[in-house]
Amino acid sequence: MSAVAEAEDAPDQGKIRLDKWLWHARFFKTRGLAAGVVKSGHVRVNGNRAGKAAHAVRYGDVLTFSQADTVRVVRIMALGTRRGPAPEAQALYDDLTPPAAKSETPVSPNPRYEGKGRPTKKDRRKLDLNRPGALE
């Protein structure tokens, strides 16, 4: 029997450490990373900041935390007993995160060169001359 199947049988199954649940649900690669995010105060449980990794969470709690460049809002649907595969981990929570608004123009850290890929040698010389301190 899988961890999710056991969890679905008993919704009032108790409590689990917050860092352990975040790791089980595969939001963080290691339990240490999850604990670090919780200790730094970046995780909220039902609107209240969780100050320690051992904060107990249970079925129905709503977690709010940042992951990469988005703020995730999830409701705990099951506690789980192990860190299983991704489909099993996704069954542990209900994602309440609002869909991100798509920007019309993609933001790229690299400049565009008239639809081409890399700049030519001539374009590169022009770029070098336009930089401050180019001829010092």
C-alpha positions as protocol buffer text, in pm:
chain_id: "A"
residue {
  index: 1
  type: MET
  ca { x: 0 y: 0 z: 0 }
}
residue {
  index: 2
  type: SER
  ca { x: 145 y: 341 z: -94 }
}
residue {
  index: 3
  type: ALA
  ca { x: 192 y: 632 z: 142 }
}
residue {
  index: 4
  type: VAL
  ca { x: -81 y: 831 z: -31 }
}
residue {
  index: 5
  type: ALA
  ca { x: -332 y: 546 z: -8 }
}
residue {
  index: 6
  type: GLU
  ca { x: -264 y: 519 z: 365 }
}
residue {
  index: 7
  type: ALA
  ca { x: -295 y: 894 z: 401 }
}
residue {
  index: 8
  type: GLU
  ca { x: -627 y: 906 z: 213 }
}
residue {
  index: 9
  type: ASP
  ca { x: -778 y: 643 z: 443 }
}
residue {
  index: 10
  type: ALA
  ca { x: -734 y: 858 z: 753 }
}
residue {
  index: 11
  type: PRO
  ca { x: -752 y: 1236 z: 706 }
}
residue {
  index: 12
  type: ASP
  ca { x: -722 y: 1292 z: 1085 }
}
residue {
  index: 13
  type: GLN
  ca { x: -397 y: 1104 z: 1108 }
}
residue {
  index: 14
  type: GLY
  ca { x: -199 y: 1341 z: 1326 }
}
residue {
  index: 15
  type: LYS
  ca { x: 89 y: 1575 z: 1270 }
}
residue {
  index: 16
  type: ILE
  ca { x: 422 y: 1589 z: 1089 }
}
residue {
  index: 17
  type: ARG
  ca { x: 717 y: 1827 z: 1098 }
}
residue {
  index: 18
  type: LEU
  ca { x: 688 y: 2113 z: 849 }
}
residue {
  index: 19
  type: ASP
  ca { x: 1033 y: 2063 z: 695 }
}
residue {
  index: 20
  type: LYS
  ca { x: 969 y: 1691 z: 657 }
}
residue {
  index: 21
  type: TRP
  ca { x: 635 y: 1749 z: 483 }
}
residue {
  index: 22
  type: LEU
  ca { x: 787 y: 2004 z: 242 }
}
residue {
  index: 23
  type: TRP
  ca { x: 1055 y: 1749 z: 158 }
}
residue {
  index: 24
  type: HIS
  ca { x: 802 y: 1465 z: 120 }
}
residue {
  index: 25
  type: ALA
  ca { x: 592 y: 1682 z: -115 }
}
residue {
  index: 26
  type: ARG
  ca { x: 907 y: 1749 z: -323 }
}
residue {
  index: 27
  type: PHE
  ca { x: 905 y: 2127 z: -291 }
}
residue {
  index: 28
  type: PHE
  ca { x: 1269 y: 2113 z: -183 }
}
residue {
  index: 29
  type: LYS
  ca { x: 1542 y: 1875 z: -292 }
}
residue {
  index: 30
  type: THR
  ca { x: 1674 y: 1807 z: 57 }
}
residue {
  index: 31
  type: ARG
  ca { x: 1523 y: 1822 z: 401 }
}
residue {
  index: 32
  type: GLY
  ca { x: 1803 y: 2057 z: 505 }
}
residue {
  index: 33
  type: LEU
  ca { x: 1701 y: 2310 z: 239 }
}
residue {
  index: 34
  type: ALA
  ca { x: 1340 y: 2289 z: 356 }
}
residue {
  index: 35
  type: ALA
  ca { x: 1449 y: 2342 z: 717 }
}
residue {
  index: 36
  type: GLY
  ca { x: 1660 y: 2641 z: 615 }
}
residue {
  index: 37
  type: VAL
  ca { x: 1369 y: 2811 z: 441 }
}
residue {
  index: 38
  type: VAL
  ca { x: 1142 y: 2752 z: 741 }
}
residue {
  index: 39
  type: LYS
  ca { x: 1403 y: 2875 z: 991 }
}
residue {
  index: 40
  type: SER
  ca { x: 1459 y: 3192 z: 791 }
}
residue {
  index: 41
  type: GLY
  ca { x: 1089 y: 3273 z: 833 }
}
residue {
  index: 42
  type: HIS
  ca { x: 980 y: 3241 z: 471 }
}
residue {
  index: 43
  type: VAL
  ca { x: 700 y: 2990 z: 534 }
}
residue {
  index: 44
  type: ARG
  ca { x: 354 y: 3072 z: 667 }
}
residue {
  index: 45
  type: VAL
  ca { x: 115 y: 2815 z: 808 }
}
residue {
  index: 46
  type: ASN
  ca { x: -248 y: 2932 z: 804 }
}
residue {
  index: 47
  type: GLY
  ca { x: -125 y: 3292 z: 777 }
}
residue {
  index: 48
  type: ASN
  ca { x: 115 y: 3272 z: 1074 }
}
residue {
  index: 49
  type: ARG
  ca { x: 489 y: 3263 z: 1024 }
}
residue {
  index: 50
  type: ALA
  ca { x: 651 y: 2932 z: 1114 }
}
residue {
  index: 51
  type: GLY
  ca { x: 968 y: 3002 z: 1307 }
}
residue {
  index: 52
  type: LYS
  ca { x: 1112 y: 2654 z: 1339 }
}
residue {
  index: 53
  type: ALA
  ca { x: 1146 y: 2348 z: 1120 }
}
residue {
  index: 54
  type: ALA
  ca { x: 974 y: 2128 z: 1378 }
}
residue {
  index: 55
  type: HIS
  ca { x: 649 y: 2325 z: 1348 }
}
residue {
  index: 56
  type: ALA
  ca { x: 371 y: 2065 z: 1338 }
}
residue {
  index: 57
  type: VAL
  ca { x: 138 y: 2067 z: 1038 }
}
residue {
  index: 58
  type: ARG
  ca { x: -174 y: 1858 z: 983 }
}
residue {
  index: 59
  type: TYR
  ca { x: -440 y: 1781 z: 725 }
}
residue {
  index: 60
  type: GLY
  ca { x: -612 y: 2097 z: 598 }
}
residue {
  index: 61
  type: ASP
  ca { x: -337 y: 2347 z: 686 }
}
residue {
  index: 62
  type: VAL
  ca { x: -259 y: 2611 z: 423 }
}
residue {
  index: 63
  type: LEU
  ca { x: 109 y: 2681 z: 356 }
}
residue {
  index: 64
  type: THR
  ca { x: 242 y: 2992 z: 184 }
}
residue {
  index: 65
  type: PHE
  ca { x: 607 y: 3008 z: 77 }
}
residue {
  index: 66
  type: SER
  ca { x: 823 y: 3131 z: -207 }
}
residue {
  index: 67
  type: GLN
  ca { x: 975 y: 2890 z: -454 }
}
residue {
  index: 68
  type: ALA
  ca { x: 1201 y: 3023 z: -729 }
}
residue {
  index: 69
  type: ASP
  ca { x: 1030 y: 3342 z: -849 }
}
residue {
  index: 70
  type: THR
  ca { x: 673 y: 3252 z: -749 }
}
residue {
  index: 71
  type: VAL
  ca { x: 480 y: 3244 z: -424 }
}
residue {
  index: 72
  type: ARG
  ca { x: 323 y: 2902 z: -370 }
}
residue {
  index: 73
  type: VAL
  ca { x: 1 y: 2852 z: -174 }
}
residue {
  index: 74
  type: VAL
  ca { x: -87 y: 2489 z: -102 }
}
residue {
  index: 75
  type: ARG
  ca { x: -338 y: 2307 z: 118 }
}
residue {
  index: 76
  type: ILE
  ca { x: -219 y: 1988 z: 284 }
}
residue {
  index: 77
  type: MET
  ca { x: -441 y: 1700 z: 171 }
}
residue {
  index: 78
  type: ALA
  ca { x: -233 y: 1415 z: 320 }
}
residue {
  index: 79
  type: LEU
  ca { x: 75 y: 1382 z: 536 }
}
residue {
  index: 80
  type: GLY
  ca { x: 246 y: 1090 z: 366 }
}
residue {
  index: 81
  type: THR
  ca { x: 494 y: 849 z: 516 }
}
residue {
  index: 82
  type: ARG
  ca { x: 784 y: 870 z: 273 }
}
residue {
  index: 83
  type: ARG
  ca { x: 935 y: 1080 z: -4 }
}
residue {
  index: 84
  type: GLY
  ca { x: 798 y: 888 z: -299 }
}
residue {
  index: 85
  type: PRO
  ca { x: 777 y: 957 z: -672 }
}
residue {
  index: 86
  type: ALA
  ca { x: 640 y: 1286 z: -808 }
}
residue {
  index: 87
  type: PRO
  ca { x: 282 y: 1167 z: -874 }
}
residue {
  index: 88
  type: GLU
  ca { x: 261 y: 1040 z: -516 }
}
residue {
  index: 89
  type: ALA
  ca { x: 403 y: 1369 z: -385 }
}
residue {
  index: 90
  type: GLN
  ca { x: 152 y: 1576 z: -585 }
}
residue {
  index: 91
  type: ALA
  ca { x: -132 y: 1386 z: -419 }
}
residue {
  index: 92
  type: LEU
  ca { x: -17 y: 1521 z: -81 }
}
residue {
  index: 93
  type: TYR
  ca { x: -135 y: 1876 z: -153 }
}
residue {
  index: 94
  type: ASP
  ca { x: -388 y: 2088 z: -339 }
}
residue {
  index: 95
  type: ASP
  ca { x: -222 y: 2377 z: -524 }
}
residue {
  index: 96
  type: LEU
  ca { x: -406 y: 2704 z: -454 }
}
residue {
  index: 97
  type: THR
  ca { x: -147 y: 2923 z: -626 }
}
residue {
  index: 98
  type: PRO
  ca { x: -319 y: 3165 z: -866 }
}
residue {
  index: 99
  type: PRO
  ca { x: -204 y: 3121 z: -1224 }
}
residue {
  index: 100
  type: ALA
  ca { x: 71 y: 3364 z: -1318 }
}
residue {
  index: 101
  type: ALA
  ca { x: -20 y: 3632 z: -1567 }
}
residue {
  index: 102
  type: LYS
  ca { x: 172 y: 3578 z: -1888 }
}
residue {
  index: 103
  type: SER
  ca { x: 379 y: 3873 z: -1999 }
}
residue {
  index: 104
  type: GLU
  ca { x: 348 y: 3962 z: -2367 }
}
residue {
  index: 105
  type: THR
  ca { x: 721 y: 3994 z: -2425 }
}
residue {
  index: 106
  type: PRO
  ca { x: 956 y: 3739 z: -2277 }
}
residue {
  index: 107
  type: VAL
  ca { x: 1227 y: 3885 z: -2061 }
}
residue {
  index: 108
  type: SER
  ca { x: 1567 y: 3762 z: -2172 }
}
residue {
  index: 109
  type: PRO
  ca { x: 1896 y: 3845 z: -2002 }
}
residue {
  index: 110
  type: ASN
  ca { x: 2071 y: 3836 z: -2341 }
}
residue {
  index: 111
  type: PRO
  ca { x: 2031 y: 4117 z: -2596 }
}
residue {
  index: 112
  type: ARG
  ca { x: 1874 y: 4041 z: -2934 }
}
residue {
  index: 113
  type: TYR
  ca { x: 2072 y: 4099 z: -3253 }
}
residue {
  index: 114
  type: GLU
  ca { x: 1819 y: 4162 z: -3529 }
}
residue {
  index: 115
  type: GLY
  ca { x: 1668 y: 3817 z: -3496 }
}
residue {
  index: 116
  type: LYS
  ca { x: 2002 y: 3643 z: -3531 }
}
residue {
  index: 117
  type: GLY
  ca { x: 2174 y: 3429 z: -3273 }
}
residue {
  index: 118
  type: ARG
  ca { x: 2523 y: 3534 z: -3172 }
}
residue {
  index: 119
  type: PRO
  ca { x: 2664 y: 3869 z: -3283 }
}
residue {
  index: 120
  type: THR
  ca { x: 2907 y: 3876 z: -3572 }
}
residue {
  index: 121
  type: LYS
  ca { x: 3263 y: 3995 z: -3529 }
}
residue {
  index: 122
  type: LYS
  ca { x: 3163 y: 4335 z: -3666 }
}
residue {
  index: 123
  type: ASP
  ca { x: 2869 y: 4361 z: -3422 }
}
residue {
  index: 124
  type: ARG
  ca { x: 3098 y: 4257 z: -3141 }
}
residue {
  index: 125
  type: ARG
  ca { x: 3342 y: 4539 z: -3220 }
}
residue {
  index: 126
  type: LYS
  ca { x: 3056 y: 4790 z: -3214 }
}
residue {
  index: 127
  type: LEU
  ca { x: 2944 y: 4661 z: -2877 }
}
residue {
  index: 128
  type: ASP
  ca { x: 3297 y: 4684 z: -2737 }
}
residue {
  index: 129
  type: LEU
  ca { x: 3335 y: 5044 z: -2855 }
}
residue {
  index: 130
  type: ASN
  ca { x: 3008 y: 5146 z: -2688 }
}
residue {
  index: 131
  type: ARG
  ca { x: 3113 y: 5017 z: -2347 }
}
residue {
  index: 132
  type: PRO
  ca { x: 3250 y: 5267 z: -2097 }
}
residue {
  index: 133
  type: GLY
  ca { x: 3626 y: 5260 z: -2072 }
}
residue {
  index: 134
  type: ALA
  ca { x: 3668 y: 5082 z: -2405 }
}
residue {
  index: 135
  type: LEU
  ca { x: 3968 y: 5285 z: -2525 }
}
residue {
  index: 136
  type: GLU
  ca { x: 4145 y: 5352 z: -2198 }
}
